[in-house]
Amino acid sequence: MSYPPDKLLYMRIVVLAGGIGGARFLRGLKQAAPDADITVIGNTGDDIHLFGLKVCPDLDTVMYTLGGGINEEQGWGRTDESFQVKEELAAYGVGPEWFGLGDRDFATHIVRTQMLGAGYPLSAVTEALCARWKPGVRLLPMSDDRVETHVAVDMDGERRAIHFQEYWVKLRASVEAQAIVPVGAEQAKPAPGVLEAIAEADVILFPPSNPVVSVGTILAVPGIREAIAEAGVPVVGLSPIVGDAPVRGMADKVLAAVGVESTASAVATHYGSGLLDGWLVDTVDAGAVAAVEAAGIRCRSVPLMMTDVDATAEMARQALVLAEEVRA
Ligand code: FO1
């Protein structure tokens, strides 16, 4: 199939991104549409304060991946990393030991925390950090306000709300999530530039990121969902579920917590036709196309495995092609 018309390459694209899946998709999108003006609205619900430092895993994963500093195997953290600071902290008995902050990564969190302490909002700090990494997209946090995703779990005979990172990294989502709560989201305002980017977009994409704790948390910031629904431009998503299982990560655990089946069609209807115009499912889920279309969402099946940048670029191109189909 030939590449989309030239005008697609120059369009303004807004992407709602989580961590690893979002970052890898963006790398493909940049290859598919090298001249597009891409604004990324990044999830900050995974943010955590550790050792007095503000850590923003999803913003950093996008910044490092697009800026060439990511640990490719892990998909998070820095390349050529060492862990001497973490070891020294552990020698003082200071944890948590379950969260792998490396020495190079620490520098990012120190700079971020210093700037926040000096009064700069997270959006300005992120812009300053990106001046070094030059990700080739405009990376905006969803909000400058503090939003923290907590997970309600039943442990040791009682219900507790724990930080998302504790649930994800320490517990590896091994305990059933009873509820997912983006604490602070209701009071949060979209960061400067977020609503403007949505209003000016030619196309809005939901990458194969976690629909609950990544894209869902961004949509929980009042004003963002409404702005997308009212933007009047194609909104196209790519399923993070292939063959009834998450492509990576443990999205099924948090989908269950919000009562959504781990299928490509269930995730599409969870977003809903009021938000989503188009949905790509993997070829193994071609049987789901009819159900998604019956729900009022244009659907196509294409290969959705981000095995390398070329395969990912082809996925991004298919999303843009579907967006044009929807627009027409
Ligand atoms: N993921 C892990 O599985 N283990 C870790 O120790 C870990 C540390 C970490 C440090 C910085 C960072 O930016 C990301 C990190 N991640 C780690 C990834 C992160 O926990 C999640 O994958 C995302 O928050 C979900 O998008």
Coordinates of C-alpha atoms and ligand atoms in Angstrom, one line a residue:
M1 CA 0.0 0.0 0.0
S2 CA 1.3 3.4 -0.9
Y3 CA 2.1 6.1 1.6
P4 CA -0.7 8.5 2.5
P5 CA -1.0 11.8 0.7
D6 CA 1.7 14.3 1.4
K7 CA -0.7 16.5 3.4
L8 CA -0.8 13.8 6.0
L9 CA 2.9 14.2 6.7
Y10 CA 2.5 17.8 7.6
M11 CA -0.5 17.5 9.8
R12 CA -0.8 18.4 13.5
I13 CA -1.1 15.2 15.5
V14 CA -1.9 14.9 19.1
V15 CA -1.0 11.6 20.9
L16 CA -2.1 10.6 24.4
A17 CA 0.8 8.5 25.7
G18 CA 1.7 6.3 28.6
G19 CA 5.1 4.7 29.0
I20 CA 6.8 2.0 27.0
G21 CA 3.9 1.3 24.5
G22 CA 3.3 5.0 23.9
A23 CA 7.0 5.8 23.5
R24 CA 7.6 3.0 21.0
F25 CA 4.5 3.9 19.0
L26 CA 5.8 7.5 18.8
R27 CA 9.1 6.4 17.4
G28 CA 7.1 4.7 14.6
L29 CA 4.9 7.7 14.1
K30 CA 7.8 10.0 13.7
Q31 CA 9.2 7.7 11.0
A32 CA 5.8 7.4 9.2
A33 CA 5.1 11.2 9.3
P34 CA 8.6 12.8 9.7
D35 CA 7.3 16.4 9.0
A36 CA 4.2 16.2 11.2
D37 CA 3.9 18.5 14.1
I38 CA 3.4 16.0 17.0
T39 CA 2.2 17.0 20.5
V40 CA 2.4 14.3 23.1
I41 CA 0.1 14.5 26.2
G42 CA 1.9 12.3 28.7
N43 CA 0.4 10.5 31.6
T44 CA 1.7 11.7 35.0
G45 CA -0.5 9.4 37.2
D46 CA 2.4 7.0 37.5
D47 CA 4.6 9.7 39.0
I48 CA 6.1 8.9 42.4
H49 CA 8.1 10.8 45.0
L50 CA 11.2 8.8 46.1
F51 CA 14.1 10.0 48.2
G52 CA 12.7 13.5 48.1
L53 CA 12.7 13.4 44.3
K54 CA 9.9 13.7 41.8
V55 CA 10.1 10.8 39.3
C56 CA 7.9 10.9 36.2
P57 CA 8.3 7.5 34.6
D58 CA 6.0 8.0 31.6
L59 CA 7.3 11.4 30.6
D60 CA 10.9 10.1 31.0
T61 CA 10.2 7.0 29.0
V62 CA 8.9 9.1 26.1
M63 CA 11.8 11.6 26.4
Y64 CA 14.5 8.9 26.6
T65 CA 13.1 6.7 23.9
L66 CA 12.7 9.5 21.4
G67 CA 15.9 11.2 22.5
G68 CA 18.1 8.0 22.1
G69 CA 18.8 7.5 25.9
I70 CA 16.5 4.6 26.7
N71 CA 17.5 1.2 27.8
E72 CA 16.0 -0.6 24.8
E73 CA 15.7 -4.0 26.4
Q74 CA 13.8 -2.8 29.5
G75 CA 11.9 -0.1 27.7
W76 CA 12.4 2.2 30.7
G77 CA 15.4 3.8 32.4
R78 CA 18.7 4.9 30.9
T79 CA 21.1 3.0 28.6
D80 CA 24.6 2.3 30.1
E81 CA 23.1 2.6 33.6
S82 CA 24.7 1.9 36.9
F83 CA 23.1 1.7 40.4
Q84 CA 25.7 2.9 42.8
V85 CA 23.5 5.6 44.4
K86 CA 20.8 3.0 44.9
E87 CA 23.3 0.6 46.5
E88 CA 24.6 3.4 48.8
L89 CA 21.0 4.3 49.9
A90 CA 20.4 0.6 50.6
A91 CA 23.5 0.5 52.7
Y92 CA 21.9 3.2 54.9
G93 CA 18.7 1.0 55.0
V94 CA 16.9 3.5 52.8
G95 CA 14.5 2.1 50.2
P96 CA 12.4 1.2 48.4
E97 CA 14.7 -1.5 47.0
W98 CA 12.1 -2.7 44.6
F99 CA 12.2 0.4 42.3
G100 CA 15.3 0.5 40.1
L101 CA 16.5 4.1 39.9
G102 CA 19.9 4.2 38.2
D103 CA 22.6 6.8 38.6
R104 CA 22.1 8.5 35.2
D105 CA 18.3 8.5 35.7
F106 CA 18.8 10.1 39.2
A107 CA 20.3 13.2 37.5
T108 CA 17.0 13.8 35.6
H109 CA 15.0 13.6 38.8
I110 CA 17.4 15.9 40.7
V111 CA 17.1 18.5 38.0
R112 CA 13.3 18.2 37.8
T113 CA 12.9 18.4 41.6
Q114 CA 15.3 21.4 41.8
M115 CA 13.3 23.3 39.1
L116 CA 10.0 22.4 40.7
G117 CA 11.4 23.6 44.0
A118 CA 12.3 26.9 42.4
G119 CA 8.7 27.4 41.3
Y120 CA 8.7 26.2 37.7
P121 CA 5.6 24.1 36.8
L122 CA 6.1 20.5 35.6
S123 CA 5.3 21.6 32.0
A124 CA 8.2 24.1 32.0
V125 CA 10.5 21.6 33.7
T126 CA 9.6 19.0 31.0
E127 CA 10.4 21.5 28.3
A128 CA 13.7 22.2 29.9
L129 CA 14.6 18.5 30.2
C130 CA 13.6 18.0 26.5
A131 CA 16.0 20.8 25.5
R132 CA 18.7 18.2 26.2
W133 CA 17.0 15.2 24.7
K134 CA 15.4 16.8 21.7
P135 CA 12.7 14.1 21.3
G136 CA 11.3 15.7 18.1
V137 CA 7.9 16.1 19.6
R138 CA 6.3 18.6 21.9
L139 CA 6.0 16.7 25.2
L140 CA 3.4 18.1 27.6
P141 CA 2.4 16.6 30.9
M142 CA -1.3 16.1 31.1
S143 CA -1.4 18.4 34.1
D144 CA 0.9 20.6 36.2
D145 CA -1.1 19.5 39.2
R146 CA -0.3 16.4 41.2
V147 CA -2.2 13.3 40.2
E148 CA -1.3 9.9 41.6
T149 CA -2.8 6.6 40.5
H150 CA -3.6 4.4 43.5
V151 CA -4.8 0.8 43.4
A152 CA -7.2 -0.6 46.0
V153 CA -6.2 -4.1 46.9
D154 CA -7.2 -6.6 49.6
M155 CA -4.1 -7.7 51.5
D156 CA -3.5 -9.2 54.9
G157 CA -7.2 -9.2 55.6
E158 CA -7.8 -5.5 54.9
R159 CA -8.4 -3.2 52.0
R160 CA -5.5 -0.8 51.2
A161 CA -4.8 1.8 48.6
I162 CA -1.3 1.5 47.3
H163 CA 0.7 3.6 44.9
F164 CA 0.4 2.4 41.3
Q165 CA 4.2 1.7 41.1
E166 CA 4.0 -0.5 44.3
Y167 CA 1.2 -2.4 42.6
W168 CA 3.0 -2.7 39.2
V169 CA 6.6 -3.1 40.1
K170 CA 6.7 -4.5 43.6
L171 CA 3.6 -6.8 43.4
R172 CA 3.8 -7.3 39.6
A173 CA 0.0 -6.9 39.6
S174 CA -0.2 -10.3 41.4
V175 CA -3.0 -9.2 43.7
E176 CA -6.4 -8.5 42.3
A177 CA -7.0 -4.8 41.8
Q178 CA -10.4 -3.9 43.3
A179 CA -10.3 -0.3 42.1
I180 CA -8.1 2.2 40.3
V181 CA -8.2 5.7 41.6
P182 CA -6.4 8.6 39.9
V183 CA -6.1 10.6 43.2
G184 CA -6.2 14.4 42.5
A185 CA -7.5 14.1 39.0
E186 CA -10.8 15.7 39.7
Q187 CA -9.1 18.9 40.9
A188 CA -6.4 18.9 38.2
K189 CA -6.3 21.3 35.3
P190 CA -4.9 20.4 31.9
A191 CA -1.3 21.7 31.6
P192 CA -0.8 24.8 29.5
G193 CA -1.0 24.0 25.8
V194 CA -2.9 20.7 26.3
L195 CA -6.4 22.0 25.4
E196 CA -4.9 24.3 22.7
A197 CA -3.1 21.4 21.0
I198 CA -6.3 19.3 21.0
A199 CA -8.3 22.1 19.6
E200 CA -5.8 22.7 16.8
A201 CA -5.1 19.1 16.0
D202 CA -5.9 17.5 12.6
V203 CA -5.9 14.0 14.1
I204 CA -5.8 12.6 17.6
L205 CA -4.3 9.2 18.3
F206 CA -4.5 6.7 21.2
P207 CA -1.4 4.5 20.9
P208 CA -1.4 0.9 22.2
S209 CA -0.9 2.2 25.8
N210 CA -2.7 1.0 28.9
P211 CA -6.4 2.1 28.4
V212 CA -6.9 2.4 32.2
V213 CA -3.8 3.7 33.9
S214 CA -2.3 5.5 31.0
V215 CA -4.8 6.9 28.5
G216 CA -7.6 6.5 31.1
T217 CA -5.8 8.7 33.6
I218 CA -5.1 11.4 31.0
L219 CA -8.8 11.4 30.1
A220 CA -9.7 11.7 33.8
V221 CA -8.3 15.2 33.9
P222 CA -11.4 17.4 33.6
G223 CA -11.6 19.1 30.2
I224 CA -9.4 16.7 28.3
R225 CA -12.0 14.1 27.4
E226 CA -14.5 16.8 26.5
A227 CA -12.0 18.7 24.3
I228 CA -11.2 15.5 22.4
A229 CA -14.9 14.6 21.9
E230 CA -15.6 18.2 20.7
A231 CA -12.4 18.6 18.6
G232 CA -14.3 17.6 15.4
V233 CA -11.3 15.7 14.0
P234 CA -10.7 12.0 13.6
V235 CA -9.8 10.2 16.9
V236 CA -8.1 6.8 16.1
G237 CA -6.8 4.2 18.6
L238 CA -4.7 1.1 18.3
S239 CA -5.6 -1.9 20.5
P240 CA -3.1 -2.8 23.2
I241 CA -4.8 -6.2 23.4
V242 CA -3.9 -8.7 20.8
G243 CA -5.5 -12.2 20.9
D244 CA -7.2 -11.5 24.2
A245 CA -4.0 -10.6 26.1
P246 CA -2.0 -7.4 26.5
V247 CA 0.9 -7.1 24.0
R248 CA 3.1 -6.2 27.0
G249 CA 2.6 -5.3 30.6
M250 CA -0.3 -6.3 32.7
A251 CA -3.2 -4.3 31.3
D252 CA -5.6 -7.2 31.8
K253 CA -5.3 -6.8 35.6
V254 CA -6.3 -3.2 35.6
L255 CA -9.0 -3.7 32.9
A256 CA -10.6 -6.3 35.1
A257 CA -10.7 -3.7 37.9
V258 CA -12.9 -1.4 35.8
G259 CA -15.0 -4.3 34.6
V260 CA -13.7 -4.4 31.0
E261 CA -12.8 -7.7 29.3
S262 CA -9.3 -8.1 27.9
T263 CA -10.3 -8.1 24.3
A264 CA -9.6 -5.6 21.5
S265 CA -13.4 -5.0 21.0
A266 CA -14.1 -4.5 24.7
V267 CA -11.3 -1.8 25.0
A268 CA -12.8 0.0 21.9
T269 CA -16.3 0.1 23.4
H270 CA -14.8 1.1 26.8
Y271 CA -13.5 4.3 25.1
G272 CA -16.8 4.4 23.3
S273 CA -18.0 5.9 20.0
G274 CA -18.5 9.3 21.7
L275 CA -14.7 9.5 21.9
L276 CA -13.3 7.2 19.3
D277 CA -13.9 7.3 15.5
G278 CA -11.6 4.6 14.4
W279 CA -9.9 1.5 16.0
L280 CA -7.2 -0.8 14.7
V281 CA -7.1 -4.4 15.9
D282 CA -4.4 -7.0 15.1
T283 CA -5.0 -9.4 12.3
V284 CA -5.5 -12.2 14.8
D285 CA -8.5 -10.2 16.1
A286 CA -10.1 -9.7 12.6
G287 CA -13.2 -11.4 14.1
A288 CA -13.7 -8.4 16.4
V289 CA -14.0 -5.9 13.5
A290 CA -17.8 -6.4 13.1
A291 CA -18.6 -5.9 16.8
V292 CA -16.5 -2.7 17.0
E293 CA -18.2 -1.4 13.8
A294 CA -21.6 -2.3 15.3
A295 CA -20.7 -0.1 18.2
G296 CA -20.3 2.9 15.8
I297 CA -16.5 2.8 15.6
R298 CA -14.8 2.3 12.2
C299 CA -12.5 -0.7 12.5
R300 CA -9.7 -2.3 10.5
S301 CA -7.4 -5.3 11.3
V302 CA -3.7 -4.8 10.6
P303 CA -0.5 -6.2 12.1
L304 CA -0.1 -4.5 15.5
M305 CA 3.1 -6.0 16.9
M306 CA 5.8 -3.3 17.4
T307 CA 8.6 -5.7 16.6
D308 CA 10.8 -3.0 15.2
V309 CA 10.6 0.7 14.1
D310 CA 9.5 -0.2 10.5
A311 CA 6.6 -2.4 11.7
T312 CA 5.6 0.3 14.2
A313 CA 5.8 3.0 11.5
E314 CA 3.5 0.9 9.3
M315 CA 1.0 0.7 12.3
A316 CA 1.1 4.5 12.6
R317 CA 0.6 4.9 8.9
Q318 CA -2.4 2.6 9.0
A319 CA -3.8 4.7 11.9
L320 CA -3.4 7.9 9.8
V321 CA -5.0 6.2 6.8
L322 CA -8.0 5.2 8.9
A323 CA -8.2 8.7 10.2
E324 CA -8.5 10.0 6.6
E325 CA -11.2 7.4 5.9
V326 CA -13.1 8.6 8.9
R327 CA -12.7 12.2 7.9
A328 CA -14.0 11.5 4.4
Ligands
FO1_1 N1 9.6 -0.8 35.9 C1 9.9 -2.0 36.5 O1 9.4 -3.0 36.2 N2 10.9 -2.0 37.6 C2 11.6 -1.0 38.0 O2 12.4 -1.0 38.9 C3 11.3 0.3 37.3 C4 11.9 1.5 37.6 C5 11.7 2.6 36.9 C6 12.5 3.8 37.1 C7 12.3 4.9 36.4 C8 11.3 4.9 35.4 O3 11.2 6.0 34.6 C9 10.6 3.8 35.1 C10 10.7 2.6 35.9 N3 10.0 1.5 35.6 C11 10.3 0.3 36.3 C12 8.9 1.5 34.6 C13 7.6 2.0 35.3 O4 7.4 1.4 36.5 C14 6.3 1.5 34.6 O5 6.5 0.6 33.5 C15 5.5 2.6 34.1 O6 5.2 3.6 35.1 C16 4.2 2.2 33.4 O7 4.0 3.0 32.4

